[in-house]
Short mmCIF file of C-alpha atoms in Angstrom, two decimals:
data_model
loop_
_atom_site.label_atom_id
_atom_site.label_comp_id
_atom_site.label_asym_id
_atom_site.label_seq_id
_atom_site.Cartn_x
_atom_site.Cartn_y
_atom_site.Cartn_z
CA UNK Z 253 42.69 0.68 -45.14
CA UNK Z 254 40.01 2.79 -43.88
CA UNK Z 255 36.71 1.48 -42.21
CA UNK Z 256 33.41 2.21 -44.18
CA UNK Z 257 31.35 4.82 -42.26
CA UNK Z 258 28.00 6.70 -43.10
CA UNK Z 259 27.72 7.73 -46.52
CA UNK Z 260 27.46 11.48 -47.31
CA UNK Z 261 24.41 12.81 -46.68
CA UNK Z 262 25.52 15.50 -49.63
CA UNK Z 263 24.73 15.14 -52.92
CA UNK Z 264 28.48 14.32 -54.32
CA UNK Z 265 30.06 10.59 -54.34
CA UNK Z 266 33.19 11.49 -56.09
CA UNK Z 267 35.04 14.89 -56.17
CA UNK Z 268 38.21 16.57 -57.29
CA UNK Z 269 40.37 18.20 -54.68
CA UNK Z 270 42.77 20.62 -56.05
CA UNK Z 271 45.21 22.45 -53.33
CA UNK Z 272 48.56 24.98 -53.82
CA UNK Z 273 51.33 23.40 -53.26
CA UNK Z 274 51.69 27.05 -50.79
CA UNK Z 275 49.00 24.93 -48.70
CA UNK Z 276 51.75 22.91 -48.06
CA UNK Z 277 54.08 25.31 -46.28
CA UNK Z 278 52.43 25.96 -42.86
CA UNK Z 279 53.83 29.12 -41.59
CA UNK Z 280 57.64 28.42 -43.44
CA UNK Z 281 58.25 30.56 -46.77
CA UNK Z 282 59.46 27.27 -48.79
CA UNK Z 283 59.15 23.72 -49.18
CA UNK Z 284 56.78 21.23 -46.95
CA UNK Z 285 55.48 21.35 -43.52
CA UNK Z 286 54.97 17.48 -42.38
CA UNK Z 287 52.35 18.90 -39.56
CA UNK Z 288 50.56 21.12 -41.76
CA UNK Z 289 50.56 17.82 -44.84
CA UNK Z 290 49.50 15.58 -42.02
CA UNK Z 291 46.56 18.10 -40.76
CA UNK Z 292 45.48 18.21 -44.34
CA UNK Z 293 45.61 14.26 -44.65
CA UNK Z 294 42.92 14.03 -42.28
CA UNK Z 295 40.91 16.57 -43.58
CA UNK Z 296 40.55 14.04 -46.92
CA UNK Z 297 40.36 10.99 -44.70
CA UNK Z 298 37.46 12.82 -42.63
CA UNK Z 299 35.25 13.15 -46.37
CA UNK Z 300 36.68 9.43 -47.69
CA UNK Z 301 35.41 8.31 -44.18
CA UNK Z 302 31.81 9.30 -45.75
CA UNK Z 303 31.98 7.47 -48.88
CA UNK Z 304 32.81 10.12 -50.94
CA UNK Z 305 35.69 9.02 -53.70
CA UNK Z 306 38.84 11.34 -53.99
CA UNK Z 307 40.96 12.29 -56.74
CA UNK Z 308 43.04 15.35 -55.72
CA UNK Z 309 46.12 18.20 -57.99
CA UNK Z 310 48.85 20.13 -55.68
CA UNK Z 311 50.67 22.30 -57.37
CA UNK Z 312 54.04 22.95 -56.86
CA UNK Z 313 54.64 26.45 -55.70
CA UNK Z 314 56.45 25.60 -52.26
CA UNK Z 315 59.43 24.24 -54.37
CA UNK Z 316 59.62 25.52 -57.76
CA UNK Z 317 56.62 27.89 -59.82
CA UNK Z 318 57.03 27.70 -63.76
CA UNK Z 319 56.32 31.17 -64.44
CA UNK Z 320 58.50 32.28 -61.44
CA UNK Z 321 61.31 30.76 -63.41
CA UNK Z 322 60.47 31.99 -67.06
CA UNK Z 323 60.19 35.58 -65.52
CA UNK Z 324 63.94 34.99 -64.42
CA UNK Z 325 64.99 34.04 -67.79
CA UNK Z 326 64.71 30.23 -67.62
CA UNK Z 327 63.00 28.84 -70.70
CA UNK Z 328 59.67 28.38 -70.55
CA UNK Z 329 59.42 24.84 -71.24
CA UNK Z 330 62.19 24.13 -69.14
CA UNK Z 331 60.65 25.99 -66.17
CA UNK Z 332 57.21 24.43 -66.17
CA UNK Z 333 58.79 21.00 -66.35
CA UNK Z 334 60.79 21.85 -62.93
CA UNK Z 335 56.72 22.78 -62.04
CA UNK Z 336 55.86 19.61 -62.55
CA UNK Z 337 58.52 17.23 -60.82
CA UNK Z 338 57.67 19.64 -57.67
CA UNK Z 339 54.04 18.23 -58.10
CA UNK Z 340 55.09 14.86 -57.75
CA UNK Z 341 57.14 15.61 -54.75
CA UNK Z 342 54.21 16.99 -53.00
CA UNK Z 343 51.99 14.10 -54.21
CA UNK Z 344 54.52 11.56 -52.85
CA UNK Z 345 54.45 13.62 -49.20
CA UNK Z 346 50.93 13.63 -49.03
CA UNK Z 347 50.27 9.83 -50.65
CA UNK Z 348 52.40 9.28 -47.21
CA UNK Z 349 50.35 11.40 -45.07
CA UNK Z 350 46.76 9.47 -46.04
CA UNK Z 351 48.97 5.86 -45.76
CA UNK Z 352 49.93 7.29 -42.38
CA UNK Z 353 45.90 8.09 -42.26
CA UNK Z 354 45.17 4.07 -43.68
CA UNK Z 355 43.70 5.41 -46.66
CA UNK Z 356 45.28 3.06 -49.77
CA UNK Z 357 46.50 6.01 -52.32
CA UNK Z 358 47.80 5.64 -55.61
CA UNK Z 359 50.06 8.47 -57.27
CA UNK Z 360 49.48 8.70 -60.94
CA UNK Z 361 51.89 10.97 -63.02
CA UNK Z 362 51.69 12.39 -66.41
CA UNK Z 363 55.39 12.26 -67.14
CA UNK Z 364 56.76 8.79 -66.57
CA UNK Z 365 58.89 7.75 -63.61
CA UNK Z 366 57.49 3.93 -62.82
CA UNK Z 367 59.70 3.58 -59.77
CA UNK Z 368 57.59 5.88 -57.66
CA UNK Z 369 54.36 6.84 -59.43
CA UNK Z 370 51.98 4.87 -61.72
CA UNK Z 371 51.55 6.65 -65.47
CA UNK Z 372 48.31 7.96 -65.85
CA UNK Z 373 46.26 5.27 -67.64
CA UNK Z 374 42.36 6.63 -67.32
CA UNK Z 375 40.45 3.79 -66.78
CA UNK Z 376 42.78 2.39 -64.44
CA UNK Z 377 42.80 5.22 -62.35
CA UNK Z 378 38.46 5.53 -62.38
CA UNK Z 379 39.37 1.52 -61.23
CA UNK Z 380 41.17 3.12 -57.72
CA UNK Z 381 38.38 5.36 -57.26
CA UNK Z 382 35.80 2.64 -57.39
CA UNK Z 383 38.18 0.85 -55.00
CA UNK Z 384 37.62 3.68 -52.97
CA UNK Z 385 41.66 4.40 -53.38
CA UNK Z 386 42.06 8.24 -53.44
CA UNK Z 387 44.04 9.34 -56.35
CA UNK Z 388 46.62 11.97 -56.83
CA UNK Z 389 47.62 13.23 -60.37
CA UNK Z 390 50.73 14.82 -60.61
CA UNK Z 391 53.15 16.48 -62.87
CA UNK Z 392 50.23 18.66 -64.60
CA UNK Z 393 48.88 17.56 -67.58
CA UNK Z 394 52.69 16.54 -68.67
CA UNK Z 395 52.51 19.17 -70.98
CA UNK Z 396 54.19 22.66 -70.47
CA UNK Z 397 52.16 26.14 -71.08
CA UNK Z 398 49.64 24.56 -68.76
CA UNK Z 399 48.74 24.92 -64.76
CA UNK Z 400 47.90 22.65 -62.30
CA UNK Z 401 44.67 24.28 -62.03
CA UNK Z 402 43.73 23.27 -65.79
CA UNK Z 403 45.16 20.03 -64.85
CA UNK Z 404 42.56 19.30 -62.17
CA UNK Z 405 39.91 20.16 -64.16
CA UNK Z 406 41.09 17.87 -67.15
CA UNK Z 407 41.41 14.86 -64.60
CA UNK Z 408 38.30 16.26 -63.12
CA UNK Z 409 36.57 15.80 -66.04
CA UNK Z 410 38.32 12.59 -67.55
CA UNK Z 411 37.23 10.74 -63.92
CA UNK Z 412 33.54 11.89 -64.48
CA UNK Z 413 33.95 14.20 -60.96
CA UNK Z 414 30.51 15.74 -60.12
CA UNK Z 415 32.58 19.13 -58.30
CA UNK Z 416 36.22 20.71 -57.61
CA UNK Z 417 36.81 21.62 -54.23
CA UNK Z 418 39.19 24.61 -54.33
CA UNK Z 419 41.13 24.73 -51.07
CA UNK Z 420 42.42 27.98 -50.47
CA UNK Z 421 43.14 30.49 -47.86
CA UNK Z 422 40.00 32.35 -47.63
CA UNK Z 423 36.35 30.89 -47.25
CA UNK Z 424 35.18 31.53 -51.32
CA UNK Z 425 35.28 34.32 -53.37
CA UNK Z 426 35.52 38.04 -52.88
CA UNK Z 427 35.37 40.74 -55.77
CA UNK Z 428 38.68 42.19 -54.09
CA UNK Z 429 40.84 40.26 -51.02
CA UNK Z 430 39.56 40.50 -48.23
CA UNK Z 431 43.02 40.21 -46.00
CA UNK Z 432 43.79 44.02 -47.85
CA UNK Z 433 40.45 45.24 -47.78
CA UNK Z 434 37.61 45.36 -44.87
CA UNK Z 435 34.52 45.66 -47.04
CA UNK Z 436 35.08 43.05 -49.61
CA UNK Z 437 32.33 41.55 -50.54
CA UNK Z 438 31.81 37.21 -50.65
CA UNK Z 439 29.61 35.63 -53.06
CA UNK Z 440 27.76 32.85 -52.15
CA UNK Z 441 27.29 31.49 -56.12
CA UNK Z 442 29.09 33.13 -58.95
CA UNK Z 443 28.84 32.29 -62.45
CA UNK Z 444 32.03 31.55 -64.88
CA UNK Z 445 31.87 34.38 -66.98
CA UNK Z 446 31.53 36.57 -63.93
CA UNK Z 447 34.75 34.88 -62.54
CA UNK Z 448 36.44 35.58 -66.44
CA UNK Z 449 34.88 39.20 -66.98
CA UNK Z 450 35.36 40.85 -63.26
CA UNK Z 451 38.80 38.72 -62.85
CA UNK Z 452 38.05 36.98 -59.52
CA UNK Z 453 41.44 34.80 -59.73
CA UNK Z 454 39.15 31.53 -58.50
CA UNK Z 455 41.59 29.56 -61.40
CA UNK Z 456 43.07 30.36 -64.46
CA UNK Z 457 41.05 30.93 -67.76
CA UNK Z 458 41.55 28.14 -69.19
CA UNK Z 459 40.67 26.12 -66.33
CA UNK Z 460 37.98 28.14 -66.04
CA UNK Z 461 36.55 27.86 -69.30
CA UNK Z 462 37.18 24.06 -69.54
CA UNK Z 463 34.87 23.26 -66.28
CA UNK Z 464 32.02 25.82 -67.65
CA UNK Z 465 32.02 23.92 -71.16
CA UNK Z 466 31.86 20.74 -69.50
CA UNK Z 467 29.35 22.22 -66.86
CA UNK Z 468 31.43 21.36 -64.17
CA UNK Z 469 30.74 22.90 -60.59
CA UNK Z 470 33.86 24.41 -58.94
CA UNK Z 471 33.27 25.10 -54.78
CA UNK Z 472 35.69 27.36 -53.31
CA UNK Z 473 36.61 27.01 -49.73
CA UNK Z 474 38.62 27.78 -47.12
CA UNK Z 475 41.24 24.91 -46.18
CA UNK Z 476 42.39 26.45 -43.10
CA UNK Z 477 39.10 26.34 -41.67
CA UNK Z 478 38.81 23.08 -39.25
CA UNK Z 479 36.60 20.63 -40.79
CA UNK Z 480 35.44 22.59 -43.67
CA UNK Z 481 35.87 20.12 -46.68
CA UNK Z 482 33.44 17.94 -44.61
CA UNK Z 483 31.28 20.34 -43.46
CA UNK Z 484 30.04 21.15 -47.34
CA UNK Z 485 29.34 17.85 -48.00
CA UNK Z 486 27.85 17.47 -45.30
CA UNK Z 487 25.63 20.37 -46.23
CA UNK Z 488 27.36 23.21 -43.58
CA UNK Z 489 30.28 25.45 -43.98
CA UNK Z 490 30.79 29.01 -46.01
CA UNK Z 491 31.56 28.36 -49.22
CA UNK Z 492 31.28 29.49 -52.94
CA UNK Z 493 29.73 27.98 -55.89
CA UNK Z 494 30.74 28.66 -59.20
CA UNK Z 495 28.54 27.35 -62.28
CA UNK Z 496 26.88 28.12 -65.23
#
């Protein structure tokens, strides 16, 4: 749907996007903000307008967190599968946002449900992407135990992704927040067993560890910042690299 435009002067072509489904929120405490999905829409359909092919995970926080759950005495299991039908709720508002956009997007789901996302079939999926379709893969890795955040970097890998793009609220990583405390310090590259050993909370450890044995770059950014996911590929923007 969307008109070919200059190609990325950066050095990806196809990237992973992982989000919170908190992004989602705006300014509410729960559930989805269309404005805020719709701002975010455009911020993908700003980088797809460069070439650049788009997979992209959103957790599910805004409705319903796994762990949340478990702590409140809901079995595990249970909980993280309530985790994962929130992902596909979120995938379905924003696969409406980017068709708002004209960006053909395909959801593609882990746990089965044909009459509103496809089942995750791999090389039908790396088919979108060369279609220049943007994919989002929901409901985790269909498995419980495991976060959207290892999910990403699964798909990540599985779709041959040259980077993550970690959209968060803060413009990379700090060795303590920086919304508590004045004089934390940024880093501009950090390596993964920094990020294990000093506990920077970029993703989880197994996430983590997954992208480092599969030498997989993860770039940390600031999604509230106007233009920002562009800006990096296009070689601007405050940012943080983490690599081997």
């Amino acid at each position: 749907m969307s008109d070919s435009a200059p190609q990325n002067p950066g050095k990806y072509s196809r990237v992973m996007l992982k989000i919170s489904g908190e992004a989602l929120m705006g300014d509410q405490g729960y559930g989805l903000h269309p404005p805020t999905v719709a701002r975010i829409a455009a911020e993908v359909k700003s980088v797809h307008d460069m070439g650049v092919e788009i997979c992209m995970v959103i957790g599910g926080g805004n409705i319903f967190r796994g762990l949340q759950g478990s702590a409140q005495g809901m079995e595990r299991a249970t909980a993280d599968y309530m985790g994962m039908l929130a992902t596909v709720m979120n995938a379905l508002a924003m696969q409406a946002a980017l068709e708002a956009e004209r960006i053909h997007t395909r959801v593609i789901s882990a746990i089965r449900m044909d009459e509103v996302a496809e089942p995750y079939i791999r090389r039908r999926a790396v088919r979108h992407l060369e279609k220049k379709r943007v994919c989002i893969f929901a409901a985790g890795t269909g498995n419980p135990y495991f976060t959207t955040d290892t999910a990403a970097t699964l798909r990540a890998n599985e779709m041959n992704c040259e980077a993550i793009f970690k959209g968060t609220k803060v413009d990379g990583v700090y060795d303590k927040d920086p919304k508590k405390f004045p004089d934390a310090k940024r880093y501009d590259d950090v390596t993964y067993d920094e990020v294990l050993q000093k506990h920077l909370g970029v993703m989880d450890a197994s996430a983590i560890a997954l992208a480092r044995d599969n030498d997989l770059p993860i770039i940390v950014f600031s999604l509230d910042e106007p233009g920002g996911f562009r800006g990096i590929l296009a070689g601007t923007g405050t940012y943080t690299r983490v690599h081997g």
